Amino acid sequence: MNAPFFKFGLFGDDVSLIVAFVIGIGFGFFLERAGFGSGRKLAAQFYFTDLTVFKVMFTAIITAMVGLFWLSWVGLVDLSLVYVTPTYIVPQVVGGLILGVGFVVGGYCPGTSCVAAATGKLDAFVYLGGIIVGIFVFGEVFPLVAGFYESTPMGQVTVPQHLGMPYGIMVFLVVLTAVGGFAGASWIEKKMATKVKES
Amino acid sequence: MSSSEKTLTIDNAAVHKRTIVAREAQPYWNPYIAGLGLGLVLLSSFVIMGRGLGASGAFSSLLAATVNTVTPSHPASNSFYAEYLGDGTKSPLKDWLVFEVLGAIAGGFISGLLAGRVRKTVEKGPRISVRTRFVFAFAGGILMGFGAKLARGCTSGQALTGGALLGLGSWAFMLAVFGGAYAFAYFVRRQWT
């Protein structure tokens, strides 16, 4: 078996769009199942009362990360053919901060707002309008911010490459950290629940 | 019909309505089960396509297509739009992320429908009006759209996908997202709590 299938030419561009739609269905389904169609549930992450966002996101990250690592280790997937977004460290951190503020103010991120709109949340429709305006503003000022956008390029680099550490060790460390994080998250939720009850 | 009978009917209707509502909205799945499902979807995307999930890119394609239709001369002179328009041989909407997001909308709707969660509501805390919530939602969306473009992706493309691939910029981005959201949460607490 040679994977990624698309990169080995098992199917063409037109079929890839059908694949995209089917994968999208799974994506939206599990986002909704997790409760990510609710802005209140998403925002609760940032008030420590419901840490579902952290739990779901890190379970998904370690599932895909460990799965991909094993499949590549047994030789089924060529990891070098899986696209890694190139690192431009400073604009990514600044963009992340802006996006984080947008998350807690707006209540969603782009993917979750689609699911929220699909399940009838009117504020998600307004939010989607905001996203389009935000991208439009970025597009219009792009000639002015292009220099910053292209600054601090580091290429398609991974954390283990940057630290000069074996990929497998990094995978193991991330899993350990996530499991510790899950225990911590449940502890915080219990603490917050009693605090809310007392007040 | 006597007045006591009427009251009884109304009471019955109220009780009946309550049971329907209670039966309708099922609880969300355990976060670890939902996360496992999401992770397997992401993993299949890696294995089948050699790429991860995304969301904000689809909106960029939609916007680029719209701007190109309204003022065809404008996007050609701007490299941001040009990137999404490609060489002009195919529609910018015939794009992987556009189809993936259409699928996500369908998947979210299917899940919500099966669990009785499709309902016209506004997500907000009890202390603010719907109008104020809409203002916040719009402002938050603008920041999200701008930030996602500057960071080359959003929570799906950078944090989730890049996180699973251990991308350096993606992990820095993810920490920044949580940092920004936690730092600003205090100022918008009236909206949610």
GROMACS .gro file of C-alpha atoms in nm:
model
  392
    1MET     CA    1   0.000   0.000   0.000
    2ASN     CA    2   0.128   0.342  -0.096
    3ALA     CA    3  -0.014   0.636   0.093
    4PRO     CA    4  -0.105   0.924   0.079
    5PHE     CA    5  -0.319   0.775  -0.203
    6PHE     CA    6  -0.377   1.106  -0.379
    7LYS     CA    7  -0.004   1.182  -0.394
    8PHE     CA    8   0.054   0.842  -0.556
    9GLY     CA    9  -0.204   0.922  -0.823
   10LEU     CA   10  -0.467   0.668  -0.718
   11PHE     CA   11  -0.734   0.922  -0.814
   12GLY     CA   12  -0.749   1.263  -0.977
   13ASP     CA   13  -0.856   1.617  -0.889
   14ASP     CA   14  -1.227   1.565  -0.955
   15VAL     CA   15  -1.247   1.261  -0.727
   16SER     CA   16  -1.048   1.452  -0.465
   17LEU     CA   17  -1.337   1.699  -0.439
   18ILE     CA   18  -1.578   1.415  -0.359
   19VAL     CA   19  -1.328   1.289  -0.101
   20ALA     CA   20  -1.317   1.644   0.041
   21PHE     CA   21  -1.695   1.650   0.079
   22VAL     CA   22  -1.705   1.308   0.252
   23ILE     CA   23  -1.416   1.394   0.487
   24GLY     CA   24  -1.594   1.724   0.556
   25ILE     CA   25  -1.908   1.538   0.661
   26GLY     CA   26  -1.705   1.344   0.918
   27PHE     CA   27  -1.536   1.666   1.033
   28GLY     CA   28  -1.866   1.852   1.083
   29PHE     CA   29  -2.035   1.548   1.240
   30PHE     CA   30  -1.779   1.506   1.517
   31LEU     CA   31  -1.752   1.881   1.580
   32GLU     CA   32  -2.128   1.891   1.638
   33ARG     CA   33  -2.123   1.571   1.849
   34ALA     CA   34  -1.860   1.730   2.075
   35GLY     CA   35  -2.087   2.031   2.133
   36PHE     CA   36  -1.884   2.270   1.917
   37GLY     CA   37  -2.199   2.400   1.749
   38SER     CA   38  -2.258   2.594   2.072
   39GLY     CA   39  -2.075   2.925   2.120
   40ARG     CA   40  -2.141   2.915   2.495
   41LYS     CA   41  -1.976   2.574   2.528
   42LEU     CA   42  -1.675   2.687   2.322
   43ALA     CA   43  -1.636   3.011   2.517
   44ALA     CA   44  -1.664   2.827   2.852
   45GLN     CA   45  -1.314   2.694   2.779
   46PHE     CA   46  -1.178   3.044   2.845
   47TYR     CA   47  -1.358   3.076   3.181
   48PHE     CA   48  -1.235   2.733   3.301
   49THR     CA   49  -1.591   2.607   3.357
   50ASP     CA   50  -1.600   2.354   3.069
   51LEU     CA   51  -1.271   2.240   2.916
   52THR     CA   52  -1.425   2.029   2.638
   53VAL     CA   53  -1.241   2.231   2.370
   54PHE     CA   54  -0.904   2.131   2.515
   55LYS     CA   55  -1.005   1.766   2.567
   56VAL     CA   56  -1.152   1.716   2.219
   57MET     CA   57  -0.876   1.904   2.041
   58PHE     CA   58  -0.591   1.722   2.211
   59THR     CA   59  -0.758   1.382   2.181
   60ALA     CA   60  -0.791   1.448   1.807
   61ILE     CA   61  -0.432   1.571   1.780
   62ILE     CA   62  -0.280   1.270   1.958
   63THR     CA   63  -0.505   1.025   1.769
   64ALA     CA   64  -0.400   1.158   1.428
   65MET     CA   65  -0.039   1.213   1.534
   66VAL     CA   66   0.013   0.863   1.681
   67GLY     CA   67  -0.181   0.701   1.394
   68LEU     CA   68   0.028   0.877   1.132
   69PHE     CA   69   0.349   0.799   1.317
   70TRP     CA   70   0.271   0.425   1.328
   71LEU     CA   71   0.152   0.410   0.968
   72SER     CA   72   0.472   0.581   0.857
   73TRP     CA   73   0.685   0.360   1.084
   74VAL     CA   74   0.545   0.039   0.933
   75GLY     CA   75   0.598   0.192   0.588
   76LEU     CA   76   0.238   0.243   0.476
   77VAL     CA   77   0.248   0.623   0.461
   78ASP     CA   78   0.530   0.837   0.325
   79LEU     CA   79   0.537   1.110   0.588
   80SER     CA   80   0.742   1.339   0.364
   81LEU     CA   81   0.444   1.361   0.125
   82VAL     CA   82   0.207   1.492   0.393
   83TYR     CA   83   0.187   1.870   0.362
   84VAL     CA   84   0.320   2.066   0.660
   85THR     CA   85   0.238   2.439   0.662
   86PRO     CA   86   0.563   2.637   0.647
   87THR     CA   87   0.660   2.828   0.959
   88TYR     CA   88   0.674   3.209   0.963
   89ILE     CA   89   0.704   3.234   1.337
   90VAL     CA   90   0.633   3.602   1.416
   91PRO     CA   91   0.328   3.657   1.190
   92GLN     CA   92   0.191   3.321   1.308
   93VAL     CA   93   0.217   3.417   1.674
   94VAL     CA   94   0.068   3.766   1.613
   95GLY     CA   95  -0.208   3.615   1.396
   96GLY     CA   96  -0.274   3.357   1.667
   97LEU     CA   97  -0.315   3.626   1.934
   98ILE     CA   98  -0.560   3.824   1.715
   99LEU     CA   99  -0.747   3.504   1.633
  100GLY     CA  100  -0.762   3.407   2.001
  101VAL     CA  101  -0.924   3.740   2.089
  102GLY     CA  102  -1.165   3.690   1.798
  103PHE     CA  103  -1.247   3.345   1.931
  104VAL     CA  104  -1.357   3.461   2.278
  105VAL     CA  105  -1.530   3.775   2.145
  106GLY     CA  106  -1.710   3.598   1.861
  107GLY     CA  107  -1.763   3.262   2.028
  108TYR     CA  108  -1.651   3.042   1.739
  109CYS     CA  109  -1.368   2.963   1.503
  110PRO     CA  110  -1.434   2.931   1.128
  111GLY     CA  111  -1.502   2.554   1.126
  112THR     CA  112  -1.721   2.552   1.435
  113SER     CA  113  -1.921   2.853   1.313
  114CYS     CA  114  -2.023   2.651   1.003
  115VAL     CA  115  -2.153   2.374   1.226
  116ALA     CA  116  -2.326   2.628   1.453
  117ALA     CA  117  -2.493   2.796   1.155
  118ALA     CA  118  -2.599   2.454   1.019
  119THR     CA  119  -2.774   2.382   1.350
  120GLY     CA  120  -2.959   2.716   1.355
  121LYS     CA  121  -2.743   2.948   1.567
  122LEU     CA  122  -2.824   3.296   1.436
  123ASP     CA  123  -2.514   3.455   1.593
  124ALA     CA  124  -2.301   3.211   1.390
  125PHE     CA  125  -2.442   3.357   1.066
  126VAL     CA  126  -2.345   3.707   1.185
  127TYR     CA  127  -2.002   3.572   1.282
  128LEU     CA  128  -1.954   3.419   0.935
  129GLY     CA  129  -2.029   3.760   0.785
  130GLY     CA  130  -1.759   3.903   1.012
  131ILE     CA  131  -1.505   3.645   0.893
  132ILE     CA  132  -1.563   3.740   0.530
  133VAL     CA  133  -1.519   4.110   0.618
  134GLY     CA  134  -1.202   4.030   0.815
  135ILE     CA  135  -1.051   3.840   0.522
  136PHE     CA  136  -1.159   4.122   0.287
  137VAL     CA  137  -0.983   4.377   0.510
  138PHE     CA  138  -0.671   4.158   0.509
  139GLY     CA  139  -0.689   4.125   0.130
  140GLU     CA  140  -0.723   4.501   0.086
  141VAL     CA  141  -0.434   4.590   0.318
  142PHE     CA  142  -0.224   4.297   0.196
  143PRO     CA  143   0.022   4.515   0.000
  144LEU     CA  144   0.092   4.699   0.329
  145VAL     CA  145   0.132   4.390   0.549
  146ALA     CA  146   0.298   4.163   0.290
  147GLY     CA  147   0.645   4.238   0.428
  148PHE     CA  148   0.541   4.135   0.779
  149TYR     CA  149   0.344   3.835   0.645
  150GLU     CA  150   0.658   3.703   0.472
  151SER     CA  151   0.891   3.780   0.765
  152THR     CA  152   1.079   3.524   0.981
  153PRO     CA  153   1.046   3.230   0.737
  154MET     CA  154   1.172   2.899   0.874
  155GLY     CA  155   1.046   2.656   0.610
  156GLN     CA  156   0.842   2.339   0.660
  157VAL     CA  157   0.996   2.264   0.995
  158THR     CA  158   0.858   2.044   1.275
  159VAL     CA  159   0.915   2.085   1.647
  160PRO     CA  160   1.136   1.772   1.673
  161GLN     CA  161   1.345   1.888   1.374
  162HIS     CA  162   1.389   2.229   1.533
  163LEU     CA  163   1.494   2.079   1.866
  164GLY     CA  164   1.709   1.810   1.699
  165MET     CA  165   1.506   1.534   1.863
  166PRO     CA  166   1.376   1.202   1.718
  167TYR     CA  167   1.018   1.228   1.586
  168GLY     CA  168   0.901   0.931   1.794
  169ILE     CA  169   1.028   1.080   2.121
  170MET     CA  170   0.839   1.403   2.049
  171VAL     CA  171   0.521   1.204   1.973
  172PHE     CA  172   0.560   1.025   2.307
  173LEU     CA  173   0.617   1.353   2.495
  174VAL     CA  174   0.308   1.514   2.340
  175VAL     CA  175   0.095   1.213   2.439
  176LEU     CA  176   0.229   1.228   2.796
  177THR     CA  177   0.163   1.603   2.816
  178ALA     CA  178  -0.189   1.562   2.678
  179VAL     CA  179  -0.277   1.283   2.924
  180GLY     CA  180  -0.146   1.497   3.208
  181GLY     CA  181  -0.347   1.787   3.068
  182PHE     CA  182  -0.667   1.581   3.063
  183ALA     CA  183  -0.626   1.494   3.431
  184GLY     CA  184  -0.554   1.860   3.509
  185ALA     CA  185  -0.855   1.975   3.305
  186SER     CA  186  -1.094   1.746   3.494
  187TRP     CA  187  -0.949   1.867   3.825
  188ILE     CA  188  -0.999   2.234   3.724
  189GLU     CA  189  -1.358   2.165   3.613
  190LYS     CA  190  -1.439   2.007   3.951
  191LYS     CA  191  -1.281   2.301   4.135
  192MET     CA  192  -1.480   2.550   3.927
  193ALA     CA  193  -1.806   2.358   3.980
  194THR     CA  194  -1.773   2.379   4.358
  195LYS     CA  195  -1.671   2.745   4.336
  196VAL     CA  196  -1.981   2.829   4.132
  197LYS     CA  197  -2.200   2.637   4.379
  198GLU     CA  198  -2.054   2.826   4.677
  199SER     CA  199  -2.094   3.172   4.525
  200MET     CA  200  -6.610   2.332   2.849
  201SER     CA  201  -6.566   2.429   3.217
  202SER     CA  202  -6.276   2.640   3.327
  203SER     CA  203  -6.114   2.353   3.517
  204GLU     CA  204  -6.118   2.137   3.205
  205LYS     CA  205  -5.953   2.417   3.009
  206THR     CA  206  -5.674   2.448   3.267
  207LEU     CA  207  -5.621   2.075   3.251
  208THR     CA  208  -5.584   2.084   2.873
  209ILE     CA  209  -5.333   2.367   2.893
  210ASP     CA  210  -5.139   2.186   3.165
  211ASN     CA  211  -5.135   1.873   2.959
  212ALA     CA  212  -5.006   2.064   2.659
  213ALA     CA  213  -4.732   2.224   2.869
  214VAL     CA  214  -4.624   1.888   3.010
  215HIS     CA  215  -4.636   1.732   2.667
  216LYS     CA  216  -4.424   2.011   2.518
  217ARG     CA  217  -4.170   1.974   2.796
  218THR     CA  218  -4.132   1.600   2.733
  219ILE     CA  219  -4.082   1.660   2.363
  220VAL     CA  220  -3.809   1.917   2.432
  221ALA     CA  221  -3.646   1.688   2.688
  222ARG     CA  222  -3.653   1.397   2.447
  223GLU     CA  223  -3.535   1.612   2.156
  224ALA     CA  224  -3.196   1.749   2.263
  225GLN     CA  225  -2.964   1.461   2.342
  226PRO     CA  226  -2.650   1.525   2.549
  227TYR     CA  227  -2.323   1.580   2.365
  228TRP     CA  228  -2.083   1.289   2.332
  229ASN     CA  229  -1.805   1.226   2.577
  230PRO     CA  230  -1.524   1.465   2.469
  231TYR     CA  231  -1.271   1.184   2.436
  232ILE     CA  232  -1.501   0.981   2.208
  233ALA     CA  233  -1.576   1.286   1.992
  234GLY     CA  234  -1.205   1.373   1.990
  235LEU     CA  235  -1.114   1.020   1.883
  236GLY     CA  236  -1.365   1.042   1.595
  237LEU     CA  237  -1.229   1.381   1.491
  238GLY     CA  238  -0.873   1.247   1.509
  239LEU     CA  239  -0.962   0.950   1.287
  240VAL     CA  240  -1.120   1.184   1.030
  241LEU     CA  241  -0.800   1.391   1.033
  242LEU     CA  242  -0.588   1.076   1.005
  243SER     CA  243  -0.789   0.953   0.705
  244SER     CA  244  -0.738   1.290   0.540
  245PHE     CA  245  -0.362   1.252   0.589
  246VAL     CA  246  -0.365   0.896   0.451
  247ILE     CA  247  -0.602   0.953   0.159
  248MET     CA  248  -0.506   1.307   0.056
  249GLY     CA  249  -0.170   1.383   0.213
  250ARG     CA  250  -0.314   1.695   0.370
  251GLY     CA  251  -0.514   1.786   0.678
  252LEU     CA  252  -0.837   1.970   0.745
  253GLY     CA  253  -0.908   2.341   0.710
  254ALA     CA  254  -1.180   2.602   0.712
  255SER     CA  255  -1.067   2.963   0.670
  256GLY     CA  256  -0.911   2.892   0.328
  257ALA     CA  257  -1.257   2.811   0.191
  258PHE     CA  258  -1.379   3.157   0.288
  259SER     CA  259  -1.079   3.315   0.116
  260SER     CA  260  -1.167   3.128  -0.204
  261LEU     CA  261  -1.529   3.240  -0.174
  262LEU     CA  262  -1.421   3.601  -0.121
  263ALA     CA  263  -1.165   3.593  -0.403
  264ALA     CA  264  -1.430   3.453  -0.640
  265THR     CA  265  -1.677   3.724  -0.535
  266VAL     CA  266  -1.428   4.011  -0.568
  267ASN     CA  267  -1.320   3.872  -0.904
  268THR     CA  268  -1.680   3.869  -1.028
  269VAL     CA  269  -1.758   4.220  -0.903
  270THR     CA  270  -1.433   4.392  -1.012
  271PRO     CA  271  -1.227   4.155  -1.231
  272SER     CA  272  -0.937   4.401  -1.265
  273HIS     CA  273  -0.892   4.443  -0.889
  274PRO     CA  274  -0.780   4.096  -0.770
  275ALA     CA  275  -0.530   4.050  -1.052
  276SER     CA  276  -0.329   4.342  -0.915
  277ASN     CA  277  -0.330   4.203  -0.561
  278SER     CA  278  -0.119   3.896  -0.490
  279PHE     CA  279  -0.341   3.792  -0.198
  280TYR     CA  280  -0.641   3.731  -0.425
  281ALA     CA  281  -0.424   3.606  -0.709
  282GLU     CA  282  -0.311   3.315  -0.490
  283TYR     CA  283  -0.671   3.193  -0.454
  284LEU     CA  284  -0.767   3.263  -0.815
  285GLY     CA  285  -0.484   3.054  -0.959
  286ASP     CA  286  -0.413   3.076  -1.330
  287GLY     CA  287  -0.778   3.140  -1.413
  288THR     CA  288  -0.829   2.807  -1.592
  289LYS     CA  289  -1.075   2.683  -1.327
  290SER     CA  290  -1.317   2.838  -1.083
  291PRO     CA  291  -1.162   2.929  -0.745
  292LEU     CA  292  -1.463   2.757  -0.590
  293LYS     CA  293  -1.359   2.423  -0.740
  294ASP     CA  294  -1.127   2.390  -0.447
  295TRP     CA  295  -1.058   2.110  -0.197
  296LEU     CA  296  -1.128   2.321   0.112
  297VAL     CA  297  -1.450   2.465  -0.034
  298PHE     CA  298  -1.588   2.112  -0.080
  299GLU     CA  299  -1.459   2.003   0.259
  300VAL     CA  300  -1.636   2.296   0.431
  301LEU     CA  301  -1.958   2.220   0.240
  302GLY     CA  302  -1.927   1.865   0.376
  303ALA     CA  303  -1.869   1.999   0.728
  304ILE     CA  304  -2.189   2.204   0.705
  305ALA     CA  305  -2.376   1.891   0.593
  306GLY     CA  306  -2.213   1.674   0.862
  307GLY     CA  307  -2.291   1.925   1.136
  308PHE     CA  308  -2.651   1.944   1.020
  309ILE     CA  309  -2.687   1.564   1.008
  310SER     CA  310  -2.542   1.525   1.359
  311GLY     CA  311  -2.757   1.806   1.496
  312LEU     CA  312  -3.069   1.666   1.332
  313LEU     CA  313  -3.012   1.313   1.467
  314ALA     CA  314  -2.959   1.451   1.818
  315GLY     CA  315  -3.250   1.697   1.804
  316ARG     CA  316  -3.021   1.996   1.829
  317VAL     CA  317  -3.121   2.188   1.515
  318ARG     CA  318  -3.302   2.488   1.657
  319LYS     CA  319  -3.318   2.861   1.584
  320THR     CA  320  -3.137   3.018   1.881
  321VAL     CA  321  -2.874   3.276   1.972
  322GLU     CA  322  -2.577   3.158   2.177
  323LYS     CA  323  -2.513   3.403   2.463
  324GLY     CA  324  -2.513   3.442   2.839
  325PRO     CA  325  -2.823   3.572   3.021
  326ARG     CA  326  -2.684   3.921   3.086
  327ILE     CA  327  -2.669   4.064   2.733
  328SER     CA  328  -2.921   4.134   2.458
  329VAL     CA  329  -2.938   3.957   2.124
  330ARG     CA  330  -2.837   4.279   1.950
  331THR     CA  331  -2.522   4.316   2.164
  332ARG     CA  332  -2.440   3.950   2.100
  333PHE     CA  333  -2.463   4.011   1.725
  334VAL     CA  334  -2.226   4.309   1.751
  335PHE     CA  335  -1.975   4.091   1.940
  336ALA     CA  336  -2.018   3.803   1.694
  337PHE     CA  337  -1.951   4.034   1.399
  338ALA     CA  338  -1.648   4.199   1.562
  339GLY     CA  339  -1.509   3.861   1.667
  340GLY     CA  340  -1.555   3.730   1.314
  341ILE     CA  341  -1.357   4.021   1.169
  342LEU     CA  342  -1.067   3.957   1.409
  343MET     CA  343  -1.085   3.584   1.335
  344GLY     CA  344  -1.078   3.636   0.958
  345PHE     CA  345  -0.789   3.881   0.974
  346GLY     CA  346  -0.590   3.676   1.227
  347ALA     CA  347  -0.641   3.350   1.035
  348LYS     CA  348  -0.504   3.505   0.715
  349LEU     CA  349  -0.203   3.656   0.892
  350ALA     CA  350  -0.130   3.321   1.060
  351ARG     CA  351  -0.182   3.121   0.736
  352GLY     CA  352  -0.465   2.919   0.886
  353CYS     CA  353  -0.716   2.887   1.165
  354THR     CA  354  -0.790   2.642   1.444
  355SER     CA  355  -0.857   2.365   1.188
  356GLY     CA  356  -0.568   2.411   0.948
  357GLN     CA  357  -0.305   2.529   1.193
  358ALA     CA  358  -0.388   2.413   1.546
  359LEU     CA  359  -0.552   2.078   1.467
  360THR     CA  360  -0.376   1.972   1.147
  361GLY     CA  361  -0.042   2.141   1.211
  362GLY     CA  362  -0.059   2.028   1.573
  363ALA     CA  363  -0.090   1.662   1.472
  364LEU     CA  364   0.199   1.705   1.225
  365LEU     CA  365   0.409   1.871   1.498
  366GLY     CA  366   0.465   2.182   1.284
  367LEU     CA  367   0.674   2.438   1.469
  368GLY     CA  368   0.471   2.742   1.359
  369SER     CA  369   0.147   2.556   1.425
  370TRP     CA  370   0.237   2.484   1.787
  371ALA     CA  371   0.350   2.844   1.842
  372PHE     CA  372   0.021   2.954   1.682
  373MET     CA  373  -0.183   2.725   1.907
  374LEU     CA  374  -0.023   2.860   2.224
  375ALA     CA  375  -0.082   3.216   2.097
  376VAL     CA  376  -0.452   3.142   2.031
  377PHE     CA  377  -0.509   3.013   2.384
  378GLY     CA  378  -0.297   3.300   2.522
  379GLY     CA  379  -0.495   3.565   2.333
  380ALA     CA  380  -0.832   3.416   2.424
  381TYR     CA  381  -0.752   3.372   2.794
  382ALA     CA  382  -0.600   3.720   2.818
  383PHE     CA  383  -0.909   3.884   2.665
  384ALA     CA  384  -1.179   3.661   2.822
  385TYR     CA  385  -1.214   3.888   3.127
  386PHE     CA  386  -1.319   4.186   2.912
  387VAL     CA  387  -1.609   4.004   2.746
  388ARG     CA  388  -1.722   3.796   3.046
  389ARG     CA  389  -2.064   3.966   3.050
  390GLN     CA  390  -2.133   3.813   2.712
  391TRP     CA  391  -2.097   3.454   2.829
  392THR     CA  392  -2.148   3.428   3.205
   0.00000   0.00000   0.00000
